[in-house]
Tab-separated table of C-alpha atoms in Angstrom:
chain	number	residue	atom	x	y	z
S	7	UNK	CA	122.061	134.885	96.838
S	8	UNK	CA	120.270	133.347	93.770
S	9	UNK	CA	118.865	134.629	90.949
S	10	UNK	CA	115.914	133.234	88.135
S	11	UNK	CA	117.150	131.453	85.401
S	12	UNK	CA	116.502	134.332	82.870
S	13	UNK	CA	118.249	136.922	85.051
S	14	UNK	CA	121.082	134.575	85.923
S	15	UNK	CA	121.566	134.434	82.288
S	16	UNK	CA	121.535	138.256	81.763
S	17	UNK	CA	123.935	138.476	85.128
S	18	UNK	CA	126.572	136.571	83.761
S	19	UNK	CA	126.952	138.373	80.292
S	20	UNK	CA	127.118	141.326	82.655
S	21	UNK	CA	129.803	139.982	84.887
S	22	UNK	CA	131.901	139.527	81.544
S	23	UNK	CA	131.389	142.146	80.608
S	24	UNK	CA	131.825	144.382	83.698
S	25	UNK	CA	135.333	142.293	84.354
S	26	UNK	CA	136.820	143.187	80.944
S	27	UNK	CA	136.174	139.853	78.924
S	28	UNK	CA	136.517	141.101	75.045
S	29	UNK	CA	132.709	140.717	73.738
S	30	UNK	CA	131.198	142.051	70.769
S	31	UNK	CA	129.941	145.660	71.011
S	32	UNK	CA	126.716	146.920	69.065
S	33	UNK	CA	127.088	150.517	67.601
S	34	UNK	CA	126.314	153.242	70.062
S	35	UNK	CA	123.495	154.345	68.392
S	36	UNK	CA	121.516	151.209	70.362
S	37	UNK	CA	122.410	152.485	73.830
S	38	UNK	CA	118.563	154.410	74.542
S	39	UNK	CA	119.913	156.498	78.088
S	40	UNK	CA	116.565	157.931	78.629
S	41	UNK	CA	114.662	154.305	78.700
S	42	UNK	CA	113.240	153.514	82.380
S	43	UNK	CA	114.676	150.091	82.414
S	44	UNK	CA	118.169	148.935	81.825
S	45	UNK	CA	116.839	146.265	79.348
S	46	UNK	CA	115.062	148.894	76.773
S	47	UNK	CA	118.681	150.818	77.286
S	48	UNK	CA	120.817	148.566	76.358
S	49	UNK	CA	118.981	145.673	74.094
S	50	UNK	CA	122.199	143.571	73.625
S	51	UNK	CA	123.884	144.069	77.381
S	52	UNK	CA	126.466	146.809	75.740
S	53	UNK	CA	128.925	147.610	78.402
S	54	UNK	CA	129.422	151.220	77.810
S	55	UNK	CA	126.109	151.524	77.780
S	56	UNK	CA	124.892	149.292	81.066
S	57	UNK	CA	127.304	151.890	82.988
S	58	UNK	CA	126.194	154.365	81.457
S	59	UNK	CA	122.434	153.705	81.989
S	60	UNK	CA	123.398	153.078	85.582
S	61	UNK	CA	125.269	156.171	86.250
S	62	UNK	CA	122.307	158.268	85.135
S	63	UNK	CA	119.105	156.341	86.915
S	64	UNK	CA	120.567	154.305	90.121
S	65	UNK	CA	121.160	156.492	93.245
S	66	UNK	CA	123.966	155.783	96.042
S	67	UNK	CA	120.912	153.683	97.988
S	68	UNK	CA	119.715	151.670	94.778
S	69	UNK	CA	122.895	149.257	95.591
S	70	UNK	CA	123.733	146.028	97.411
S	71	UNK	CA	126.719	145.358	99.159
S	72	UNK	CA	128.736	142.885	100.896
S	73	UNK	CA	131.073	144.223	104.191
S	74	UNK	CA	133.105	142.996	106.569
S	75	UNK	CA	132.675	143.867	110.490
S	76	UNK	CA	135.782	144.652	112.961
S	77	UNK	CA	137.450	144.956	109.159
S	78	UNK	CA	140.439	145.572	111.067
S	79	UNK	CA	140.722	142.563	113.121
S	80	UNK	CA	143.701	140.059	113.703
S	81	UNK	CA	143.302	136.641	115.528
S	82	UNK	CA	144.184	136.280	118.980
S	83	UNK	CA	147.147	134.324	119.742
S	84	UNK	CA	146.822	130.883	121.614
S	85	UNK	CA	148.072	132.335	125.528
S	86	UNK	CA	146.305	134.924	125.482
S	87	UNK	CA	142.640	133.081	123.985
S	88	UNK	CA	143.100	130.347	126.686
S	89	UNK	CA	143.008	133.414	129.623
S	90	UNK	CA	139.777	134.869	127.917
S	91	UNK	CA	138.200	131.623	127.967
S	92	UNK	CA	138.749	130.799	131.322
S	93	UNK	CA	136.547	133.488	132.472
S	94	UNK	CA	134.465	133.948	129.977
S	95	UNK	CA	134.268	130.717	126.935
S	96	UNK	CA	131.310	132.197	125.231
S	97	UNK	CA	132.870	135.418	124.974
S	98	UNK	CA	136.165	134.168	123.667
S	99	UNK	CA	134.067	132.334	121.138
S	100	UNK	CA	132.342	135.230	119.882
S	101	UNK	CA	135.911	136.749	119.796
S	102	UNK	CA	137.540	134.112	117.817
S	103	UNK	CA	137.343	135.464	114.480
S	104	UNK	CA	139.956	137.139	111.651
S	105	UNK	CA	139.748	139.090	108.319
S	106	UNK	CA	142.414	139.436	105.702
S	107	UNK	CA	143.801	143.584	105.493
S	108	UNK	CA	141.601	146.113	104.150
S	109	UNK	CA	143.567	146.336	100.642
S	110	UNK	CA	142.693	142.365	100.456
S	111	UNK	CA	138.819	142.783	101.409
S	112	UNK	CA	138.708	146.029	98.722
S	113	UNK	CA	140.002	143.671	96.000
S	114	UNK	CA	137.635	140.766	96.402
S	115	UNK	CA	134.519	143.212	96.459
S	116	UNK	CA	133.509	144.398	100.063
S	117	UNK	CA	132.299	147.909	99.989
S	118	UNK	CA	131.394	148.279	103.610
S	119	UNK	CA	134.322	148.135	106.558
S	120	UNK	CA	134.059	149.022	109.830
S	121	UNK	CA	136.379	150.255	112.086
S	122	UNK	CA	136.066	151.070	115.653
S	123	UNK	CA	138.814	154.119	117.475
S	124	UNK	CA	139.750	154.723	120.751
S	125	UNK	CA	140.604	158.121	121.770
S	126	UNK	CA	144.347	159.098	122.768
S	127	UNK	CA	144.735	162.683	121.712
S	128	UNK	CA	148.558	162.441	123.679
S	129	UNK	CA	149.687	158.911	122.608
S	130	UNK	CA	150.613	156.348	124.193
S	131	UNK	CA	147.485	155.656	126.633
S	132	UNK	CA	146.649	152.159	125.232
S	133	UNK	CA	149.969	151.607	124.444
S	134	UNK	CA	150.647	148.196	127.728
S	135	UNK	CA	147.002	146.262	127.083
S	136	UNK	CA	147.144	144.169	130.268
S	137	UNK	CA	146.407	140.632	128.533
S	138	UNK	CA	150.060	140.603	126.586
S	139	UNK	CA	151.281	141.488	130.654
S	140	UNK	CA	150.115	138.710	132.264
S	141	UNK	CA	150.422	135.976	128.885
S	142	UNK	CA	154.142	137.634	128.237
S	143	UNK	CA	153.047	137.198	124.362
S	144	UNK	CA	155.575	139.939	122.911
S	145	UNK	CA	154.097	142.715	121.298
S	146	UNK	CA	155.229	143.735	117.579
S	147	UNK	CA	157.319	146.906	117.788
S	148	UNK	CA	155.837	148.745	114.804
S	149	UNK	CA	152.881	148.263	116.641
S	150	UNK	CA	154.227	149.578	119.766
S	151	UNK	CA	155.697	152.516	118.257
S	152	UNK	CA	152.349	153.336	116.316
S	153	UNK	CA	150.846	153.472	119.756
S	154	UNK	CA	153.124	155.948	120.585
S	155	UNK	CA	151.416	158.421	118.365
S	156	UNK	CA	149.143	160.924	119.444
S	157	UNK	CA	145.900	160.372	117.267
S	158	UNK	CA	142.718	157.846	117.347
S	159	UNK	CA	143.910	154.288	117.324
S	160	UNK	CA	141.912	151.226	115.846
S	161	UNK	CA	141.284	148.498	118.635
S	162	UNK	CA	138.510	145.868	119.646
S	163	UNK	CA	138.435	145.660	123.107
S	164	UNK	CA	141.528	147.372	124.610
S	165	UNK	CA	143.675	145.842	126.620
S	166	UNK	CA	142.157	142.728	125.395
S	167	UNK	CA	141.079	142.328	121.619
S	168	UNK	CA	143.662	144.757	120.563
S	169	UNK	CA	145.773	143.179	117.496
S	170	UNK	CA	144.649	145.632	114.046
S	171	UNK	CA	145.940	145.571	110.521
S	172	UNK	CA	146.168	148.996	110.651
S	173	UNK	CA	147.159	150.501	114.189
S	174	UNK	CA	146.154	154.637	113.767
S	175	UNK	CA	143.169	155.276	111.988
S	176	UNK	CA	144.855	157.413	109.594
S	177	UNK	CA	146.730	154.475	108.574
S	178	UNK	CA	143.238	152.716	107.694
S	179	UNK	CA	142.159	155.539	106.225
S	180	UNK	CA	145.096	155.579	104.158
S	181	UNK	CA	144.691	152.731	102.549
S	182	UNK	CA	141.111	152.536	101.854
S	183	UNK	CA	142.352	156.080	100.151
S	184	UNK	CA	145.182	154.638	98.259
S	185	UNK	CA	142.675	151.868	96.604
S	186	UNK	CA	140.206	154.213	95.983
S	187	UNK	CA	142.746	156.194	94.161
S	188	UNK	CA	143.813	153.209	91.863
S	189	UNK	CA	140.030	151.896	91.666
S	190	UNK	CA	138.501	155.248	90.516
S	191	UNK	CA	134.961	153.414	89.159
S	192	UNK	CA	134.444	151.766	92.321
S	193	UNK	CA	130.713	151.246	93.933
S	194	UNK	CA	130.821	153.881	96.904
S	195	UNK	CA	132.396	152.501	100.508
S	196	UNK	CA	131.191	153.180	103.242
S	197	UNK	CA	133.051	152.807	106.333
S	198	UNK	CA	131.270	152.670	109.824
S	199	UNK	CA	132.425	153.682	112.952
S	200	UNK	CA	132.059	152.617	116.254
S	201	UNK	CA	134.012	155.248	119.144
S	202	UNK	CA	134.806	153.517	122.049
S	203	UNK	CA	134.670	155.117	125.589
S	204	UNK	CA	132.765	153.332	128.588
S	205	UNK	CA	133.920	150.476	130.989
S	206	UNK	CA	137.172	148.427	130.599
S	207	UNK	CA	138.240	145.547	132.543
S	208	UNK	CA	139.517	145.672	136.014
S	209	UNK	CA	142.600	146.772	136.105
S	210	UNK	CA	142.971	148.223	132.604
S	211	UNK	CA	143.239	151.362	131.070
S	212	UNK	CA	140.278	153.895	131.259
S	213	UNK	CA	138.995	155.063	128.217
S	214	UNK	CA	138.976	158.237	127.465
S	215	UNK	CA	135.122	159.824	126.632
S	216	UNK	CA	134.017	161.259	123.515
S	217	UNK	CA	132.809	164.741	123.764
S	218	UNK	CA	131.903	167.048	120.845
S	219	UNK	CA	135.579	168.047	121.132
S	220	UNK	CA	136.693	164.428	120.274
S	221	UNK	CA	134.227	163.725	117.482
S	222	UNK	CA	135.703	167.312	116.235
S	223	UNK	CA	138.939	165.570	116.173
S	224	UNK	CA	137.816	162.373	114.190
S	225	UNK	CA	136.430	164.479	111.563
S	226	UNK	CA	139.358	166.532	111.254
S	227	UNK	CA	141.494	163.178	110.411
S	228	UNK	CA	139.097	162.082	107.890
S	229	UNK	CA	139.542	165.272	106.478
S	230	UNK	CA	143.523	165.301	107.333
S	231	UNK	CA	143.931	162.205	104.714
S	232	UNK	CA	140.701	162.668	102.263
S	233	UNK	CA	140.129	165.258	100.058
S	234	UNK	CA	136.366	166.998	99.842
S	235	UNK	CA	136.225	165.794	96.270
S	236	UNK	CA	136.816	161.733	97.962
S	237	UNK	CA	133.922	162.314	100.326
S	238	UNK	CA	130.125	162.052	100.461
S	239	UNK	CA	128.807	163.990	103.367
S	240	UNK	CA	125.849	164.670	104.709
S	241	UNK	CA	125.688	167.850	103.299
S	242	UNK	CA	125.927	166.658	100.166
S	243	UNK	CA	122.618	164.790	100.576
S	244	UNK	CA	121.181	167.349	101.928
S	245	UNK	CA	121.311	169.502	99.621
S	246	UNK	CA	118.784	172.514	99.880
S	247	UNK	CA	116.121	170.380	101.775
S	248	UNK	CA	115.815	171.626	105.162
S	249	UNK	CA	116.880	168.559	106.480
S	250	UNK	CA	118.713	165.333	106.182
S	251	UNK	CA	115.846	163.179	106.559
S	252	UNK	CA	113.293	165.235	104.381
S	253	UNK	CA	116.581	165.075	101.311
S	254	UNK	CA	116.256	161.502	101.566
S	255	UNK	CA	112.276	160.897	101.725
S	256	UNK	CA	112.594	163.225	98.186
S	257	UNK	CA	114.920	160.462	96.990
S	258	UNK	CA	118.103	163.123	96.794
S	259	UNK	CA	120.731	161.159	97.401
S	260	UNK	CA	123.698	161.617	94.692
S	261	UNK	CA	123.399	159.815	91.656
S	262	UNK	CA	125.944	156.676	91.198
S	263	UNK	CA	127.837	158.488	88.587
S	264	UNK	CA	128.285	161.193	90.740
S	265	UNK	CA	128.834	158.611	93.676
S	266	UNK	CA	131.615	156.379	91.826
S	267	UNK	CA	135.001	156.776	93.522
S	268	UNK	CA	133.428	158.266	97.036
S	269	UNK	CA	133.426	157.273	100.375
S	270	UNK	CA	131.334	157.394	103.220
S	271	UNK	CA	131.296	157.520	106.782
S	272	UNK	CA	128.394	156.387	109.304
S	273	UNK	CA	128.602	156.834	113.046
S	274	UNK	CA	127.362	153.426	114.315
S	275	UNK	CA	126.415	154.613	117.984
S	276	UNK	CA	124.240	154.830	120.765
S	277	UNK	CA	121.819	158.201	120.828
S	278	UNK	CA	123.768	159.638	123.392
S	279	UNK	CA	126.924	159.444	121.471
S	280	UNK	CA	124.980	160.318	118.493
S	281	UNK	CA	123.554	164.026	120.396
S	282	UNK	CA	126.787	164.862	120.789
S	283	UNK	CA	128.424	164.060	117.446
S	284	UNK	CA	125.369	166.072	116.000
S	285	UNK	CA	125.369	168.383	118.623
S	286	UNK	CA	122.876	171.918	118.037
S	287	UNK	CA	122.811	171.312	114.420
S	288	UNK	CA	119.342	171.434	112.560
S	289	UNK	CA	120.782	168.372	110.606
S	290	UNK	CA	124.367	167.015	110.345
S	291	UNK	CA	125.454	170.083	108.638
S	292	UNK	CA	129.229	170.325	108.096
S	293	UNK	CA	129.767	167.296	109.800
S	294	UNK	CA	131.571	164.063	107.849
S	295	UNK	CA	129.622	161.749	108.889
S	296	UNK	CA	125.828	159.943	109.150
S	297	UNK	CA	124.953	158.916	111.928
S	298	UNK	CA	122.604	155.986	113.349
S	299	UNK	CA	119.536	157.185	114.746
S	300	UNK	CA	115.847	156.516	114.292
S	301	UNK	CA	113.731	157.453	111.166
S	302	UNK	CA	111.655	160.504	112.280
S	303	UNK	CA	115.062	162.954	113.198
S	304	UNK	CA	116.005	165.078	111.230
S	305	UNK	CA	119.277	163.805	110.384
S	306	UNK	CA	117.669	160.560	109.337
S	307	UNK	CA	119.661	159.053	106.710
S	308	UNK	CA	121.426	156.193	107.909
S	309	UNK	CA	120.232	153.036	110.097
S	310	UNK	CA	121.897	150.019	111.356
S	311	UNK	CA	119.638	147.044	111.647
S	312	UNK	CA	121.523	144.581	112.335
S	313	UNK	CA	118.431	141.293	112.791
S	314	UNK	CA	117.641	140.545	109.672
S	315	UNK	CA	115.007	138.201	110.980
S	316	UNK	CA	113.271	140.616	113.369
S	317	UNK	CA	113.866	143.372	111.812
S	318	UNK	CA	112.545	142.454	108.606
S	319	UNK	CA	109.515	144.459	108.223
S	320	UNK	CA	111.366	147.686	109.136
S	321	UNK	CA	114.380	147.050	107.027
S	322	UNK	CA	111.853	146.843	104.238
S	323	UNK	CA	110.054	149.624	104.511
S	324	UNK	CA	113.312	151.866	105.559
S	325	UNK	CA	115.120	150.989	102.311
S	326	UNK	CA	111.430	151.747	100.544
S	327	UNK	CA	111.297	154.335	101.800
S	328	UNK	CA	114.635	155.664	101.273
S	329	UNK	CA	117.136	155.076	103.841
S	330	UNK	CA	120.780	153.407	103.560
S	331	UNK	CA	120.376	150.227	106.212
S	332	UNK	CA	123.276	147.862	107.278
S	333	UNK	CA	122.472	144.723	108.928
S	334	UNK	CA	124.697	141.615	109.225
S	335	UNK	CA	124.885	137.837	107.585
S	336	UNK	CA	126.348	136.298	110.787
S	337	UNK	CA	127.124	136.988	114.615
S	338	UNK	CA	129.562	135.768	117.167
S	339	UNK	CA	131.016	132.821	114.750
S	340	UNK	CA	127.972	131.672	115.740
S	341	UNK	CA	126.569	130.848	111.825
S	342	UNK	CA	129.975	129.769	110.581
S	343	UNK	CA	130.200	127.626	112.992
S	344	UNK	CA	127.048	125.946	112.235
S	345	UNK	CA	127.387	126.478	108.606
S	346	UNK	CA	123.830	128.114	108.959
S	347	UNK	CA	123.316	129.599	105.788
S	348	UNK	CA	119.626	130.918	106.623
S	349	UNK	CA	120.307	133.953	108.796
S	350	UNK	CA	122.977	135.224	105.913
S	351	UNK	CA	120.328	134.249	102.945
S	352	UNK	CA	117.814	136.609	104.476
S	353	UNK	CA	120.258	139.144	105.423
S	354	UNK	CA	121.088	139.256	101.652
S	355	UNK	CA	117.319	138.987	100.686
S	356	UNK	CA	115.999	142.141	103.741
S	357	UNK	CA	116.959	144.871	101.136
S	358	UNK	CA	119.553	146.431	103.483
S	359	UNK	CA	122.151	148.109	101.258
S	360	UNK	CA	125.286	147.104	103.235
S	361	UNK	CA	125.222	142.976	104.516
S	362	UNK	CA	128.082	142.835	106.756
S	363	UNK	CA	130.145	139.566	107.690
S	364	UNK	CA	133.609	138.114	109.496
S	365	UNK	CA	133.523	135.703	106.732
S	366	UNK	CA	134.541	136.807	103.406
S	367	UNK	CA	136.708	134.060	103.348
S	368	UNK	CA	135.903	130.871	104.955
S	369	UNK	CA	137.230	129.890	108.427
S	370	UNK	CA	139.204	126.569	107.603
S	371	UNK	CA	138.803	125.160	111.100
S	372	UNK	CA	135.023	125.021	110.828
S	373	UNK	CA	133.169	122.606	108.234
S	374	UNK	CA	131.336	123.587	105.748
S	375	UNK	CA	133.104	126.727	104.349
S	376	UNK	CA	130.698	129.438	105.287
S	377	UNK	CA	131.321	132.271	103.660
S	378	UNK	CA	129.230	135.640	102.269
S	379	UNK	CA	129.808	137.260	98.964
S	380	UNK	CA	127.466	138.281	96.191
S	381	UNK	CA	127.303	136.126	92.886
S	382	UNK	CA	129.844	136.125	90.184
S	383	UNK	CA	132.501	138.178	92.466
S	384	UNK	CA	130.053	140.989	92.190
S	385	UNK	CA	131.150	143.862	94.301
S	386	UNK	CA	127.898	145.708	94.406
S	387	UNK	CA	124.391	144.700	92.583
S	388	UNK	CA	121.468	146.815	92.100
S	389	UNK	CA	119.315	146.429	94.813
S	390	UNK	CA	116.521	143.889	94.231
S	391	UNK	CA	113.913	146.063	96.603
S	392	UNK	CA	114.469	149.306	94.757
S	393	UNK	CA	115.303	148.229	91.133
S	394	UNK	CA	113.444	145.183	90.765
S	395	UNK	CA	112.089	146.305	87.295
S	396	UNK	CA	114.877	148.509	86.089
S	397	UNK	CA	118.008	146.788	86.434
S	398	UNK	CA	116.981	142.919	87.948
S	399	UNK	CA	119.705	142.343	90.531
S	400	UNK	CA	122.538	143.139	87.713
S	401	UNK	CA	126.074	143.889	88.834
S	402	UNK	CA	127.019	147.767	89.416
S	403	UNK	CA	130.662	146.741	89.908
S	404	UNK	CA	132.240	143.160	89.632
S	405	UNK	CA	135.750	142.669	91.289
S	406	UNK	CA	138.201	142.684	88.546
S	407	UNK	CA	140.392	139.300	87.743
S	408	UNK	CA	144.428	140.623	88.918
S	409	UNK	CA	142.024	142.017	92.220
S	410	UNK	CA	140.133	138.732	93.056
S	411	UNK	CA	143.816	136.730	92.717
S	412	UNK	CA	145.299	139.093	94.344
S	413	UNK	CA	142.770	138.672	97.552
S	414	UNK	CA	142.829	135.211	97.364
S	415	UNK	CA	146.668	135.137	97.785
S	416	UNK	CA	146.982	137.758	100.719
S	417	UNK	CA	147.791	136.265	103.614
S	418	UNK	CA	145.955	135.673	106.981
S	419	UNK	CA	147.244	134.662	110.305
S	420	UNK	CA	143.842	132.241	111.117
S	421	UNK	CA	142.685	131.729	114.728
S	422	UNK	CA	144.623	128.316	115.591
S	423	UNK	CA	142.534	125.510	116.224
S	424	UNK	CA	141.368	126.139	120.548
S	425	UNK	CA	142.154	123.737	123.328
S	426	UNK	CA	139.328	123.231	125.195
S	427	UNK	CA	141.452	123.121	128.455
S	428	UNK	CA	141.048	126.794	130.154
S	429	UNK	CA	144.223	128.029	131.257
S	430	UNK	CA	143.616	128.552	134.904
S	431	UNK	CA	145.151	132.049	135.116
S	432	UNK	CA	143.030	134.975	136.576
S	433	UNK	CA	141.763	137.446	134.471
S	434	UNK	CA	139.282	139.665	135.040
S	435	UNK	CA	135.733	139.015	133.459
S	436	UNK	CA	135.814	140.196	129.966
S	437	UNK	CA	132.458	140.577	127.575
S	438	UNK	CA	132.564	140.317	123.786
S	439	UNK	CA	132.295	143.519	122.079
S	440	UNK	CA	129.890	144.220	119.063
């Protein structure tokens, strides 16, 4: 993402300033809170003052931000990527990605994750995934004795794609807490959700449906391991509007000093599985989370868009108009790959609050080190669409020093480097999974 000379300029005393760097601070008589703009506020780029500004004017959907999708995903060892690939290479391509843990993608600035659960309400169901059977790769025994846990578990594709960082989703949610907890200024997260049910392969487990029941369940861990006060709900947005999507055409989403510290949850799913998580309710009320659905319900809040080159008119006028819109900087390994930098510079350009990537850190087997972040280890920038004369693009949160070396020095088990050889043993047909 680039930015004019003269705001570059302005950015970069920001970034100092936002990371910590000592800097001269005018007296606090020159910080003007009620100005429109951030540069009749704060004349001389005063910290306390830029925050404080911000706190007061932006709103949770005046921000940018920089995610990672499947945030949970390992690489898949060597045996069993040769058996995907010899029924399906363009799948196993599209499969062949990794991501540092959650802690590590927190520090370097993503404030968008996304998680997808499986439902095992008994334990144990996904607990033998059917690729590690017929590659004999040995499975880690904290993992299998997570699985043995009755609760939602965090997988890809199961029985397949099923290595996580963190194995229950209360784990994940745990630590996304536990950061929050020691980062209490941080831009909002939002984590997304996919709930998978539908076909698996031949021969692998079923998955088990979500009903209202189920989706009952998933809120009730959110709620097991975050407190009310470390939420933002739908409810909370609604306010007393009559519904979600008329709170959000009257611009009532919390303000970001209100917003600070908070997370957020989006349901990233199909209307079907959408009914049912909303189920008779005029709204979303006193449910956790958003949910993805089209602009004219009336729980209209939250939209994943996730073309950022056919979609472009929409995303426009849905952030204009009000919305919170995720779309993506890259698909499939496809762009990194390529080093195609286009599709990611107009994802970051669409307006779309969340931009969501596999690459926060750059794949080393691929040239040209394709990566997605936001300038100056900026966490979260006021969005260009919606603040383009108050604030100019300048950072709401940068990642601080001890968090960006600390992200750079986590470790990460990369995809190895693919024979192009198939392994000849049978598996059944497997599809990549969004």
């Amino acid at each position: 993402m680039r930015l004019p000379v003269p705001d570059l300029l302005l950015f970069t005393s920001m970034a100092l300033l936002t990371a910590g760097v000592a800097a001269a601070a005018p007296h606090r008589d020159a910080c003007h809170l009620d100005a429109s703009d951030i540069a009749h506020a704060a004349p001389h780029a005063e910290r306390g003052c830029v925050e404080r500004w911000m706190d007061a004017h932006l709103r949770v959907n005046d921000l940018l931000t920089v995610g990672t999708h499947n945030s949970y995903k390992r690489a898949i060892p060597p045996a069993d990527y040769r058996l995907i690939a010899a029924t399906n290479p363009k799948g196993a391509q599209e499969l062949d990605y990794a991501h540092k843990s959650l802690t590590a993608q927190l520090d370097f600035g993503a404030r968008e994750i996304e998680i997808d659960v499986v439902y095992d309400p008994q334990g144990s169901r996904y607990a033998h995934p059917l690729i590690a059977a017929r590659t004999q790769t040995p499975l880690d025994p904290a993992w299998e004795r997570a699985m043995q846990q009755p609760g939602f578990k965090v997988q890809h594709v199961p029985d397949v794609d099923f290595r996580s960082s963190c194995i229950t989703f209360k784990a994940c949610l745990g630590i996304v807490r536990d950061w929050s907890r020691a980062h209490p200024r941080h831009a909002p997260i939002t984590i997304l959700i996919n709930a998978k049910d539908g076909k698996t392969i031949p021969g692998g487990t079923p998955l088990l449906a979500f009903d209202e029941a189920a989706f009952d369940a998933l809120d009730a861990e959110v709620r097991s391991v975050l407190s009310p006060a470390h939420l933002l709900t739908p409810d909370d947005v609604q306010g007393h509007y009559a519904t979600l999507r008329e709170a959000v055409l009257h611009n009532n989403w919390p303000r970001l000093g209100a917003a600070r510290g908070r997370i957020l949850f989006a349901l990233d799913e199909t209307p079907d599985k959408v009914a049912l998580y909303r189920g008779h309710r005029a709204s979303l009320e006193g449910r956790v989370m958003f949910i993805n659905t089209d602009e004219q319900s009336p729980a209209a809040a939250y939209l994943t868009l996730n073309r950022p080159v056919e979609d472009a008119e929409r995303i426009a006028r849905d952030v204009k108009a009000g919305f919170l819109v995720r779309t993506r900087a890259d698909e499939g390994t496809w762009q990194a790959r390529a080093n195609n930098t286009a599709h990611r510079d107009i994802a970051l350009h669409s307006g779309a609050q969340s931009v969501s990537t596999d690459y926060l850190w750059a794949d080393p087997r691929f040239p040209g080190d394709f990566t997605v972040s936001l300038p100056h280890h900026a966490a979260s920038l006021c969005n260009p669409m919606r603040t383009a004369t108050r604030c100019r693009s300048l950072p709401v949160e940068v990642a601080g020093k001890a968090d960006q070396a600390a992200a750079q020095s986590a470790p990460i088990a990369w995809p190895a480097r693919r024979d192009p050889t198939p392994d000849r043993t049978t598996l059944p047909p497997v599809e990549a999974k969004p």
